[in-house]
């Protein structure tokens, strides 16, 4: 590890650390007659006191020259990004990319650049997204190149672009989402001119692929301050294009204040869910996208279900079920995988289930169903439900917390007695078919469901008891009179 002690033009820095491979690679390029600089995120991260395992470099060398320099040095290399001037490689534990200086031009209707190689490091830095990412360390001299004030903006906690924000976002509209992502990840603010350009150009995000939008959203939601990132998307109008269901919460205004601000409530639930992630017991280690996104989306069904009652009260009946469908639909459009879609939408669907317990208490049967319906999402559901309490009425908050403490204690006691994580009927499918003399088909499914309901209602039973109940159920089914008896 190489220590870099405060470059003269880098105010406020102390000892910065660079992996040895950085200096080795820089020396190889210089010995071959080329320039090499560490650039972008890795340089920014040095000023934040961290070292990234992914190292990005830029050089005046073209792809052929890059390969000639690193062929015998790298453990392996690949040319997938060759058309864009990028050669990737592995050296020890590090993933490295070296890219030829770029001077790209963009089509107004596409974010795909017309690739053109450049000859100047400063020009290459100018085409980058933000000033904090437009810094470089020349190697092996370790001279800091910061022509656009990246260190200044990083210390000020401000996101700015090297040139005009409108030109930068026109070139690559995804940069608008990155600005919101940095607000979340780095807990920085966006300069007024950047926020203004994001607002004016929000609709240009439509030309970006759903997959790339999804990836930025995941990073934003998993950041240190996701509330700030989401709020920026909503305030600039970007959310209307990428998360319109959340933007709609902002528009859900009740001028008579008959219900709470659903938008601010949702952001608070998101914050509280983040605080309940637990690394110590490993139950829901953070950042957990499924829990966080469910917290953000849990009330998106409210605008469609809001009703003003004759009494003057407002209701949102079935907003949990409607919200689950809206969440799944949005996530499909963003090209999330099926498992993540099912997990998030299921949590949205279940987030109101607990309130029946708080109001009237539950039988053991209801507790079993709660656990079974949540399945592997139970720990996340615990945290989502607790996060959903944002009332300023301390007595009400304490009452709900006490009720949920009681529910968790009952779940723990029943789990110890009955292995609730794998609740099954007391008879399996083979025994059902043998006892009733039937073949595989819908009738077996109905019998299985009957026994599962019995198990939920009464807990585990002896096989003889379950068989007797099954035969009694069977005697009431129309098929029992038409199917031949088992010989």
GROMACS .gro file of C-alpha atoms in nm:
model
  487
    1UNK     CA    1   0.000   0.000   0.000
    2UNK     CA    2   0.137   0.339  -0.104
    3UNK     CA    3   0.067   0.641   0.117
    4UNK     CA    4   0.003   0.974  -0.055
    5UNK     CA    5   0.042   1.267   0.181
    6UNK     CA    6  -0.187   1.560   0.096
    7UNK     CA    7  -0.121   1.685  -0.258
    8UNK     CA    8  -0.060   2.060  -0.259
    9UNK     CA    9  -0.376   2.130  -0.457
   10UNK     CA   10  -0.592   1.898  -0.248
   11UNK     CA   11  -0.688   2.100   0.065
   12UNK     CA   12  -0.799   1.913   0.370
   13UNK     CA   13  -0.650   1.576   0.277
   14UNK     CA   14  -0.429   1.376   0.507
   15UNK     CA   15  -0.268   1.041   0.435
   16UNK     CA   16  -0.430   0.881   0.130
   17UNK     CA   17  -0.370   0.516   0.050
   18UNK     CA   18  -0.323   0.357  -0.291
   19UNK     CA   19  -0.277  -0.013  -0.366
   20UNK     CA   20   0.070  -0.106  -0.488
   21UNK     CA   21  -0.075  -0.222  -0.822
   22UNK     CA   22  -0.161   0.141  -0.906
   23UNK     CA   23   0.201   0.252  -0.893
   24UNK     CA   24   0.323  -0.061  -1.070
   25UNK     CA   25   0.085  -0.006  -1.359
   26UNK     CA   26   0.164   0.365  -1.381
   27UNK     CA   27   0.537   0.293  -1.407
   28UNK     CA   28   0.481   0.035  -1.681
   29UNK     CA   29   0.287   0.286  -1.894
   30UNK     CA   30   0.545   0.561  -1.845
   31UNK     CA   31   0.829   0.320  -1.931
   32UNK     CA   32   0.640   0.238  -2.253
   33UNK     CA   33   0.613   0.608  -2.340
   34UNK     CA   34   0.247   0.657  -2.246
   35UNK     CA   35   0.047   0.854  -1.989
   36UNK     CA   36  -0.166   0.685  -1.723
   37UNK     CA   37  -0.392   0.837  -1.459
   38UNK     CA   38  -0.616   0.694  -1.192
   39UNK     CA   39  -0.948   0.859  -1.259
   40UNK     CA   40  -1.309   0.907  -1.146
   41UNK     CA   41  -1.466   0.720  -0.855
   42UNK     CA   42  -1.143   0.568  -0.717
   43UNK     CA   43  -0.990   0.917  -0.685
   44UNK     CA   44  -1.307   1.053  -0.526
   45UNK     CA   45  -1.308   0.762  -0.282
   46UNK     CA   46  -0.951   0.837  -0.177
   47UNK     CA   47  -1.070   1.174  -0.048
   48UNK     CA   48  -1.352   0.996   0.133
   49UNK     CA   49  -1.101   0.769   0.307
   50UNK     CA   50  -1.179   0.446   0.125
   51UNK     CA   51  -1.021   0.231  -0.146
   52UNK     CA   52  -1.235   0.066  -0.411
   53UNK     CA   53  -1.149  -0.288  -0.532
   54UNK     CA   54  -1.240  -0.166  -0.883
   55UNK     CA   55  -0.976   0.067  -1.024
   56UNK     CA   56  -1.038   0.288  -1.328
   57UNK     CA   57  -0.760   0.444  -1.533
   58UNK     CA   58  -0.738   0.660  -1.841
   59UNK     CA   59  -0.449   0.684  -2.086
   60UNK     CA   60  -0.338   0.831  -2.416
   61UNK     CA   61  -0.262   0.473  -2.528
   62UNK     CA   62  -0.507   0.312  -2.771
   63UNK     CA   63  -0.646  -0.039  -2.699
   64UNK     CA   64  -0.365  -0.217  -2.889
   65UNK     CA   65  -0.101  -0.022  -2.698
   66UNK     CA   66  -0.279  -0.089  -2.366
   67UNK     CA   67  -0.273  -0.464  -2.432
   68UNK     CA   68   0.094  -0.449  -2.525
   69UNK     CA   69   0.173  -0.288  -2.188
   70UNK     CA   70  -0.032  -0.517  -1.964
   71UNK     CA   71  -0.023  -0.852  -2.148
   72UNK     CA   72   0.260  -0.999  -1.936
   73UNK     CA   73   0.169  -0.809  -1.619
   74UNK     CA   74  -0.201  -0.880  -1.567
   75UNK     CA   75  -0.324  -1.217  -1.439
   76UNK     CA   76  -0.588  -1.205  -1.713
   77UNK     CA   77  -0.744  -0.947  -1.944
   78UNK     CA   78  -1.048  -0.909  -2.170
   79UNK     CA   79  -1.148  -0.693  -2.463
   80UNK     CA   80  -1.526  -0.672  -2.425
   81UNK     CA   81  -1.516  -0.290  -2.414
   82UNK     CA   82  -1.254  -0.253  -2.686
   83UNK     CA   83  -1.489  -0.061  -2.921
   84UNK     CA   84  -1.524   0.200  -2.646
   85UNK     CA   85  -1.149   0.210  -2.583
   86UNK     CA   86  -1.164   0.000  -2.266
   87UNK     CA   87  -0.946  -0.299  -2.177
   88UNK     CA   88  -1.032  -0.486  -1.856
   89UNK     CA   89  -0.799  -0.699  -1.648
   90UNK     CA   90  -0.744  -0.874  -1.317
   91UNK     CA   91  -0.436  -0.832  -1.100
   92UNK     CA   92  -0.448  -1.006  -0.766
   93UNK     CA   93  -0.767  -0.903  -0.587
   94UNK     CA   94  -0.824  -0.600  -0.811
   95UNK     CA   95  -1.044  -0.550  -1.115
   96UNK     CA   96  -0.888  -0.287  -1.339
   97UNK     CA   97  -1.008  -0.099  -1.647
   98UNK     CA   98  -0.790   0.121  -1.864
   99UNK     CA   99  -0.972   0.343  -2.116
  100UNK     CA  100  -0.825   0.557  -2.391
  101UNK     CA  101  -0.893   0.930  -2.354
  102UNK     CA  102  -1.241   0.994  -2.490
  103UNK     CA  103  -1.398   1.286  -2.675
  104UNK     CA  104  -1.743   1.142  -2.744
  105UNK     CA  105  -2.039   1.302  -2.920
  106UNK     CA  106  -2.400   1.207  -2.841
  107UNK     CA  107  -2.709   1.169  -3.056
  108UNK     CA  108  -2.994   1.382  -2.915
  109UNK     CA  109  -3.234   1.084  -2.931
  110UNK     CA  110  -3.004   0.827  -2.774
  111UNK     CA  111  -2.762   0.795  -2.484
  112UNK     CA  112  -2.525   0.581  -2.691
  113UNK     CA  113  -2.219   0.791  -2.778
  114UNK     CA  114  -2.045   0.813  -3.111
  115UNK     CA  115  -1.712   0.695  -2.977
  116UNK     CA  116  -1.415   0.919  -3.052
  117UNK     CA  117  -1.075   0.893  -2.886
  118UNK     CA  118  -0.912   1.208  -2.749
  119UNK     CA  119  -0.559   1.323  -2.678
  120UNK     CA  120  -0.602   1.530  -2.361
  121UNK     CA  121  -0.661   1.426  -2.000
  122UNK     CA  122  -0.839   1.754  -1.924
  123UNK     CA  123  -1.079   1.706  -2.216
  124UNK     CA  124  -1.144   1.348  -2.101
  125UNK     CA  125  -1.231   1.474  -1.753
  126UNK     CA  126  -1.468   1.736  -1.895
  127UNK     CA  127  -1.693   1.465  -2.045
  128UNK     CA  128  -1.747   1.298  -1.708
  129UNK     CA  129  -2.070   1.326  -1.511
  130UNK     CA  130  -1.981   1.532  -1.202
  131UNK     CA  131  -1.687   1.737  -1.081
  132UNK     CA  132  -1.622   1.500  -0.792
  133UNK     CA  133  -1.574   1.226  -1.054
  134UNK     CA  134  -1.372   1.450  -1.288
  135UNK     CA  135  -1.046   1.427  -1.093
  136UNK     CA  136  -0.736   1.225  -1.178
  137UNK     CA  137  -0.403   1.130  -1.025
  138UNK     CA  138  -0.121   1.122  -1.281
  139UNK     CA  139   0.100   0.820  -1.235
  140UNK     CA  140   0.351   0.755  -1.105
  141UNK     CA  141   0.404   1.122  -1.005
  142UNK     CA  142   0.076   1.135  -0.806
  143UNK     CA  143   0.000   1.483  -0.938
  144UNK     CA  144  -0.365   1.567  -0.874
  145UNK     CA  145  -0.544   1.694  -1.185
  146UNK     CA  146  -0.864   1.874  -1.082
  147UNK     CA  147  -0.951   2.134  -1.348
  148UNK     CA  148  -1.321   2.161  -1.255
  149UNK     CA  149  -1.310   2.193  -0.875
  150UNK     CA  150  -1.392   1.837  -0.776
  151UNK     CA  151  -1.210   1.852  -0.442
  152UNK     CA  152  -1.380   2.183  -0.361
  153UNK     CA  153  -1.725   2.041  -0.436
  154UNK     CA  154  -1.653   1.717  -0.252
  155UNK     CA  155  -1.554   1.903   0.063
  156UNK     CA  156  -1.858   2.129   0.024
  157UNK     CA  157  -2.081   1.822  -0.020
  158UNK     CA  158  -2.214   1.955  -0.351
  159UNK     CA  159  -2.295   1.777  -0.678
  160UNK     CA  160  -2.197   1.987  -0.980
  161UNK     CA  161  -2.120   1.909  -1.344
  162UNK     CA  162  -1.790   2.004  -1.516
  163UNK     CA  163  -1.981   2.200  -1.783
  164UNK     CA  164  -2.340   2.315  -1.822
  165UNK     CA  165  -2.574   2.065  -1.649
  166UNK     CA  166  -2.818   2.076  -1.939
  167UNK     CA  167  -2.546   1.972  -2.184
  168UNK     CA  168  -2.429   1.692  -1.955
  169UNK     CA  169  -2.781   1.555  -1.902
  170UNK     CA  170  -2.863   1.586  -2.269
  171UNK     CA  171  -2.557   1.374  -2.348
  172UNK     CA  172  -2.653   1.109  -2.091
  173UNK     CA  173  -2.990   1.150  -1.911
  174UNK     CA  174  -2.901   0.868  -1.671
  175UNK     CA  175  -2.674   1.122  -1.500
  176UNK     CA  176  -2.986   1.283  -1.353
  177UNK     CA  177  -3.059   0.962  -1.164
  178UNK     CA  178  -2.695   0.938  -1.064
  179UNK     CA  179  -2.720   1.283  -0.905
  180UNK     CA  180  -3.006   1.156  -0.687
  181UNK     CA  181  -2.813   0.837  -0.617
  182UNK     CA  182  -2.511   1.038  -0.493
  183UNK     CA  183  -2.743   1.243  -0.271
  184UNK     CA  184  -2.836   0.913  -0.108
  185UNK     CA  185  -2.501   0.732  -0.111
  186UNK     CA  186  -2.271   1.020  -0.017
  187UNK     CA  187  -2.524   1.237   0.172
  188UNK     CA  188  -2.443   1.537  -0.046
  189UNK     CA  189  -2.660   1.815  -0.188
  190UNK     CA  190  -2.730   1.895  -0.551
  191UNK     CA  191  -2.633   2.241  -0.675
  192UNK     CA  192  -2.933   2.462  -0.766
  193UNK     CA  193  -2.836   2.472  -1.134
  194UNK     CA  194  -2.812   2.092  -1.140
  195UNK     CA  195  -3.154   2.051  -0.976
  196UNK     CA  196  -3.295   2.305  -1.222
  197UNK     CA  197  -3.163   2.112  -1.522
  198UNK     CA  198  -3.298   1.788  -1.377
  199UNK     CA  199  -3.641   1.948  -1.351
  200UNK     CA  200  -3.633   2.097  -1.700
  201UNK     CA  201  -3.509   1.777  -1.863
  202UNK     CA  202  -3.681   1.509  -1.654
  203UNK     CA  203  -3.868   1.360  -1.949
  204UNK     CA  204  -3.539   1.273  -2.124
  205UNK     CA  205  -3.500   0.987  -1.877
  206UNK     CA  206  -3.754   0.806  -2.095
  207UNK     CA  207  -3.484   0.720  -2.352
  208UNK     CA  208  -3.284   0.523  -2.092
  209UNK     CA  209  -3.338   0.148  -2.073
  210UNK     CA  210  -3.545   0.012  -1.785
  211UNK     CA  211  -3.254  -0.205  -1.671
  212UNK     CA  212  -3.020   0.092  -1.627
  213UNK     CA  213  -3.287   0.294  -1.445
  214UNK     CA  214  -3.348  -0.005  -1.217
  215UNK     CA  215  -2.980  -0.039  -1.129
  216UNK     CA  216  -2.956   0.328  -1.030
  217UNK     CA  217  -3.272   0.303  -0.820
  218UNK     CA  218  -3.136   0.002  -0.633
  219UNK     CA  219  -2.816   0.189  -0.550
  220UNK     CA  220  -3.018   0.493  -0.442
  221UNK     CA  221  -3.254   0.296  -0.218
  222UNK     CA  222  -2.959   0.109  -0.064
  223UNK     CA  223  -2.770   0.433   0.009
  224UNK     CA  224  -2.704   0.601   0.342
  225UNK     CA  225  -2.984   0.856   0.298
  226UNK     CA  226  -3.245   0.713   0.058
  227UNK     CA  227  -3.502   0.966   0.175
  228UNK     CA  228  -3.294   1.249   0.028
  229UNK     CA  229  -3.253   1.066  -0.303
  230UNK     CA  230  -3.621   0.983  -0.340
  231UNK     CA  231  -3.725   1.335  -0.240
  232UNK     CA  232  -3.496   1.478  -0.509
  233UNK     CA  233  -3.652   1.250  -0.771
  234UNK     CA  234  -4.001   1.364  -0.672
  235UNK     CA  235  -3.918   1.736  -0.645
  236UNK     CA  236  -3.748   1.745  -0.988
  237UNK     CA  237  -4.024   1.546  -1.161
  238UNK     CA  238  -3.802   1.246  -1.240
  239UNK     CA  239  -4.013   1.023  -1.019
  240UNK     CA  240  -4.313   1.091  -1.243
  241UNK     CA  241  -4.126   0.895  -1.511
  242UNK     CA  242  -3.948   0.625  -1.311
  243UNK     CA  243  -4.163   0.585  -0.994
  244UNK     CA  244  -4.497   0.753  -1.074
  245UNK     CA  245  -4.672   0.569  -0.790
  246UNK     CA  246  -4.446   0.747  -0.538
  247UNK     CA  247  -4.488   1.079  -0.716
  248UNK     CA  248  -4.866   1.032  -0.690
  249UNK     CA  249  -4.835   1.021  -0.310
  250UNK     CA  250  -4.700   1.375  -0.322
  251UNK     CA  251  -5.012   1.482  -0.511
  252UNK     CA  252  -5.239   1.311  -0.260
  253UNK     CA  253  -5.324   1.636  -0.080
  254UNK     CA  254  -5.605   1.656   0.173
  255UNK     CA  255  -5.675   2.025   0.213
  256UNK     CA  256  -5.892   1.956   0.519
  257UNK     CA  257  -5.619   1.752   0.690
  258UNK     CA  258  -5.847   1.456   0.751
  259UNK     CA  259  -5.558   1.215   0.706
  260UNK     CA  260  -5.180   1.234   0.737
  261UNK     CA  261  -4.944   1.331   0.455
  262UNK     CA  262  -4.901   0.993   0.286
  263UNK     CA  263  -4.587   1.098   0.098
  264UNK     CA  264  -4.397   1.223   0.403
  265UNK     CA  265  -4.526   0.926   0.601
  266UNK     CA  266  -4.383   0.687   0.339
  267UNK     CA  267  -4.042   0.855   0.352
  268UNK     CA  268  -4.043   0.831   0.731
  269UNK     CA  269  -4.134   0.462   0.714
  270UNK     CA  270  -3.842   0.414   0.474
  271UNK     CA  271  -3.605   0.585   0.717
  272UNK     CA  272  -3.732   0.382   1.012
  273UNK     CA  273  -3.703   0.057   0.817
  274UNK     CA  274  -3.337   0.136   0.746
  275UNK     CA  275  -3.280   0.186   1.118
  276UNK     CA  276  -3.431  -0.156   1.196
  277UNK     CA  277  -3.198  -0.349   0.967
  278UNK     CA  278  -2.991  -0.578   1.186
  279UNK     CA  279  -2.640  -0.690   1.111
  280UNK     CA  280  -2.577  -0.826   1.460
  281UNK     CA  281  -2.823  -1.117   1.453
  282UNK     CA  282  -2.815  -1.156   1.074
  283UNK     CA  283  -3.195  -1.157   1.049
  284UNK     CA  284  -3.218  -0.869   0.800
  285UNK     CA  285  -2.866  -0.741   0.730
  286UNK     CA  286  -2.853  -0.400   0.570
  287UNK     CA  287  -2.881  -0.253   0.326
  288UNK     CA  288  -3.181  -0.470   0.240
  289UNK     CA  289  -3.345  -0.355  -0.083
  290UNK     CA  290  -3.657  -0.571  -0.040
  291UNK     CA  291  -3.740  -0.423   0.300
  292UNK     CA  292  -3.654  -0.067   0.198
  293UNK     CA  293  -3.847  -0.070  -0.129
  294UNK     CA  294  -4.149  -0.229   0.038
  295UNK     CA  295  -4.138   0.050   0.300
  296UNK     CA  296  -4.131   0.313   0.025
  297UNK     CA  297  -4.413   0.151  -0.175
  298UNK     CA  298  -4.633   0.022   0.106
  299UNK     CA  299  -4.901   0.293   0.071
  300UNK     CA  300  -4.900   0.347  -0.307
  301UNK     CA  301  -5.250   0.199  -0.321
  302UNK     CA  302  -5.395   0.488  -0.119
  303UNK     CA  303  -5.457   0.741  -0.399
  304UNK     CA  304  -5.671   0.488  -0.588
  305UNK     CA  305  -5.867   0.380  -0.278
  306UNK     CA  306  -5.925   0.709  -0.094
  307UNK     CA  307  -6.290   0.761  -0.001
  308UNK     CA  308  -6.452   1.035   0.205
  309UNK     CA  309  -6.709   0.883   0.439
  310UNK     CA  310  -7.041   1.050   0.531
  311UNK     CA  311  -6.899   1.106   0.879
  312UNK     CA  312  -6.624   1.322   0.730
  313UNK     CA  313  -6.353   1.061   0.789
  314UNK     CA  314  -6.137   0.930   0.509
  315UNK     CA  315  -6.078   0.562   0.431
  316UNK     CA  316  -5.839   0.362   0.214
  317UNK     CA  317  -6.005   0.020   0.208
  318UNK     CA  318  -5.798  -0.253   0.043
  319UNK     CA  319  -5.511  -0.015  -0.031
  320UNK     CA  320  -5.274  -0.295   0.071
  321UNK     CA  321  -5.400  -0.531  -0.202
  322UNK     CA  322  -5.418  -0.252  -0.461
  323UNK     CA  323  -5.071  -0.132  -0.362
  324UNK     CA  324  -4.927  -0.483  -0.399
  325UNK     CA  325  -5.055  -0.500  -0.757
  326UNK     CA  326  -4.924  -0.153  -0.842
  327UNK     CA  327  -4.586  -0.239  -0.692
  328UNK     CA  328  -4.556  -0.561  -0.890
  329UNK     CA  329  -4.658  -0.385  -1.211
  330UNK     CA  330  -4.398  -0.109  -1.164
  331UNK     CA  331  -4.122  -0.354  -1.077
  332UNK     CA  332  -4.199  -0.561  -1.386
  333UNK     CA  333  -4.163  -0.248  -1.601
  334UNK     CA  334  -3.828  -0.185  -1.436
  335UNK     CA  335  -3.721  -0.542  -1.523
  336UNK     CA  336  -3.672  -0.669  -1.169
  337UNK     CA  337  -3.637  -1.044  -1.129
  338UNK     CA  338  -3.945  -1.241  -1.032
  339UNK     CA  339  -3.824  -1.334  -0.683
  340UNK     CA  340  -3.764  -0.970  -0.587
  341UNK     CA  341  -4.099  -0.863  -0.734
  342UNK     CA  342  -4.283  -1.133  -0.538
  343UNK     CA  343  -4.104  -1.051  -0.213
  344UNK     CA  344  -4.163  -0.674  -0.224
  345UNK     CA  345  -4.525  -0.694  -0.341
  346UNK     CA  346  -4.602  -0.961  -0.080
  347UNK     CA  347  -4.473  -0.737   0.198
  348UNK     CA  348  -4.688  -0.451   0.066
  349UNK     CA  349  -4.987  -0.685   0.064
  350UNK     CA  350  -4.926  -0.801   0.422
  351UNK     CA  351  -4.828  -0.473   0.586
  352UNK     CA  352  -5.177  -0.409   0.731
  353UNK     CA  353  -5.238  -0.762   0.859
  354UNK     CA  354  -5.107  -0.693   1.209
  355UNK     CA  355  -5.359  -0.422   1.289
  356UNK     CA  356  -5.632  -0.681   1.343
  357UNK     CA  357  -5.415  -0.825   1.619
  358UNK     CA  358  -5.367  -0.489   1.784
  359UNK     CA  359  -5.741  -0.425   1.788
  360UNK     CA  360  -5.885  -0.757   1.895
  361UNK     CA  361  -5.611  -1.009   1.965
  362UNK     CA  362  -5.568  -1.331   1.770
  363UNK     CA  363  -5.625  -1.698   1.824
  364UNK     CA  364  -5.330  -1.935   1.785
  365UNK     CA  365  -5.477  -2.020   1.445
  366UNK     CA  366  -5.450  -1.658   1.330
  367UNK     CA  367  -5.091  -1.638   1.452
  368UNK     CA  368  -5.005  -1.954   1.258
  369UNK     CA  369  -5.159  -1.807   0.942
  370UNK     CA  370  -4.964  -1.484   0.987
  371UNK     CA  371  -4.636  -1.677   1.006
  372UNK     CA  372  -4.725  -1.910   0.720
  373UNK     CA  373  -4.843  -1.629   0.491
  374UNK     CA  374  -4.523  -1.432   0.556
  375UNK     CA  375  -4.304  -1.738   0.504
  376UNK     CA  376  -3.937  -1.640   0.459
  377UNK     CA  377  -4.038  -1.271   0.468
  378UNK     CA  378  -4.141  -1.284   0.834
  379UNK     CA  379  -3.839  -1.098   0.975
  380UNK     CA  380  -3.879  -0.827   0.712
  381UNK     CA  381  -4.253  -0.808   0.784
  382UNK     CA  382  -4.176  -0.757   1.154
  383UNK     CA  383  -3.957  -0.460   1.066
  384UNK     CA  384  -4.192  -0.314   0.806
  385UNK     CA  385  -4.486  -0.329   1.046
  386UNK     CA  386  -4.292  -0.161   1.324
  387UNK     CA  387  -4.163   0.103   1.079
  388UNK     CA  388  -4.519   0.185   0.973
  389UNK     CA  389  -4.588   0.349   1.309
  390UNK     CA  390  -4.518   0.721   1.261
  391UNK     CA  391  -4.783   0.870   1.490
  392UNK     CA  392  -4.682   1.157   1.718
  393UNK     CA  393  -4.928   1.027   1.977
  394UNK     CA  394  -4.687   0.862   2.217
  395UNK     CA  395  -4.955   0.662   2.395
  396UNK     CA  396  -5.080   0.516   2.065
  397UNK     CA  397  -4.726   0.436   1.952
  398UNK     CA  398  -4.649   0.261   2.280
  399UNK     CA  399  -4.973   0.063   2.259
  400UNK     CA  400  -4.890  -0.060   1.906
  401UNK     CA  401  -4.532  -0.145   2.004
  402UNK     CA  402  -4.655  -0.341   2.306
  403UNK     CA  403  -4.905  -0.532   2.090
  404UNK     CA  404  -4.638  -0.624   1.837
  405UNK     CA  405  -4.399  -0.729   2.113
  406UNK     CA  406  -4.674  -0.960   2.234
  407UNK     CA  407  -4.730  -1.100   1.884
  408UNK     CA  408  -4.359  -1.172   1.837
  409UNK     CA  409  -4.347  -1.348   2.174
  410UNK     CA  410  -4.644  -1.566   2.077
  411UNK     CA  411  -4.483  -1.646   1.741
  412UNK     CA  412  -4.162  -1.749   1.917
  413UNK     CA  413  -4.354  -1.971   2.162
  414UNK     CA  414  -4.557  -2.141   1.887
  415UNK     CA  415  -4.247  -2.189   1.672
  416UNK     CA  416  -4.077  -2.367   1.958
  417UNK     CA  417  -4.377  -2.595   2.000
  418UNK     CA  418  -4.479  -2.656   1.641
  419UNK     CA  419  -4.200  -2.572   1.394
  420UNK     CA  420  -4.415  -2.305   1.227
  421UNK     CA  421  -4.158  -2.235   0.957
  422UNK     CA  422  -4.261  -2.558   0.784
  423UNK     CA  423  -4.629  -2.598   0.866
  424UNK     CA  424  -4.775  -2.891   0.671
  425UNK     CA  425  -5.096  -3.093   0.702
  426UNK     CA  426  -5.077  -3.391   0.933
  427UNK     CA  427  -5.117  -3.624   0.631
  428UNK     CA  428  -4.922  -3.604   0.307
  429UNK     CA  429  -5.060  -3.636  -0.046
  430UNK     CA  430  -4.982  -4.006  -0.077
  431UNK     CA  431  -5.170  -4.090   0.243
  432UNK     CA  432  -5.466  -3.875   0.133
  433UNK     CA  433  -5.495  -4.060  -0.200
  434UNK     CA  434  -5.454  -4.398  -0.033
  435UNK     CA  435  -5.713  -4.328   0.236
  436UNK     CA  436  -5.971  -4.186  -0.007
  437UNK     CA  437  -5.894  -4.420  -0.296
  438UNK     CA  438  -5.842  -4.137  -0.543
  439UNK     CA  439  -5.582  -4.045  -0.804
  440UNK     CA  440  -5.379  -3.723  -0.837
  441UNK     CA  441  -5.597  -3.426  -0.932
  442UNK     CA  442  -5.792  -3.126  -0.800
  443UNK     CA  443  -5.970  -3.332  -0.535
  444UNK     CA  444  -5.638  -3.412  -0.368
  445UNK     CA  445  -5.564  -3.039  -0.357
  446UNK     CA  446  -5.895  -2.968  -0.188
  447UNK     CA  447  -5.834  -3.242   0.067
  448UNK     CA  448  -5.485  -3.109   0.130
  449UNK     CA  449  -5.622  -2.759   0.187
  450UNK     CA  450  -5.884  -2.894   0.428
  451UNK     CA  451  -5.614  -3.063   0.635
  452UNK     CA  452  -5.394  -2.755   0.624
  453UNK     CA  453  -5.684  -2.544   0.756
  454UNK     CA  454  -5.733  -2.800   1.032
  455UNK     CA  455  -5.364  -2.780   1.117
  456UNK     CA  456  -5.377  -2.402   1.129
  457UNK     CA  457  -5.690  -2.398   1.342
  458UNK     CA  458  -5.604  -2.671   1.590
  459UNK     CA  459  -5.229  -2.720   1.575
  460UNK     CA  460  -5.060  -3.057   1.518
  461UNK     CA  461  -5.280  -3.366   1.559
  462UNK     CA  462  -5.219  -3.738   1.578
  463UNK     CA  463  -5.247  -3.916   1.237
  464UNK     CA  464  -5.548  -4.116   1.356
  465UNK     CA  465  -5.737  -3.795   1.443
  466UNK     CA  466  -5.645  -3.634   1.111
  467UNK     CA  467  -5.757  -3.944   0.920
  468UNK     CA  468  -6.093  -3.949   1.096
  469UNK     CA  469  -6.152  -3.578   1.017
  470UNK     CA  470  -6.049  -3.632   0.655
  471UNK     CA  471  -6.295  -3.921   0.614
  472UNK     CA  472  -6.572  -3.713   0.768
  473UNK     CA  473  -6.490  -3.429   0.525
  474UNK     CA  474  -6.482  -3.677   0.235
  475UNK     CA  475  -6.827  -3.812   0.317
  476UNK     CA  476  -6.967  -3.465   0.250
  477UNK     CA  477  -6.803  -3.427  -0.091
  478UNK     CA  478  -7.002  -3.507  -0.407
  479UNK     CA  479  -6.711  -3.705  -0.554
  480UNK     CA  480  -6.725  -3.959  -0.271
  481UNK     CA  481  -7.049  -4.101  -0.413
  482UNK     CA  482  -6.918  -4.134  -0.769
  483UNK     CA  483  -6.563  -4.262  -0.722
  484UNK     CA  484  -6.512  -4.637  -0.675
  485UNK     CA  485  -6.398  -4.749  -0.335
  486UNK     CA  486  -6.039  -4.865  -0.291
  487UNK     CA  487  -6.019  -5.240  -0.342
   0.00000   0.00000   0.00000
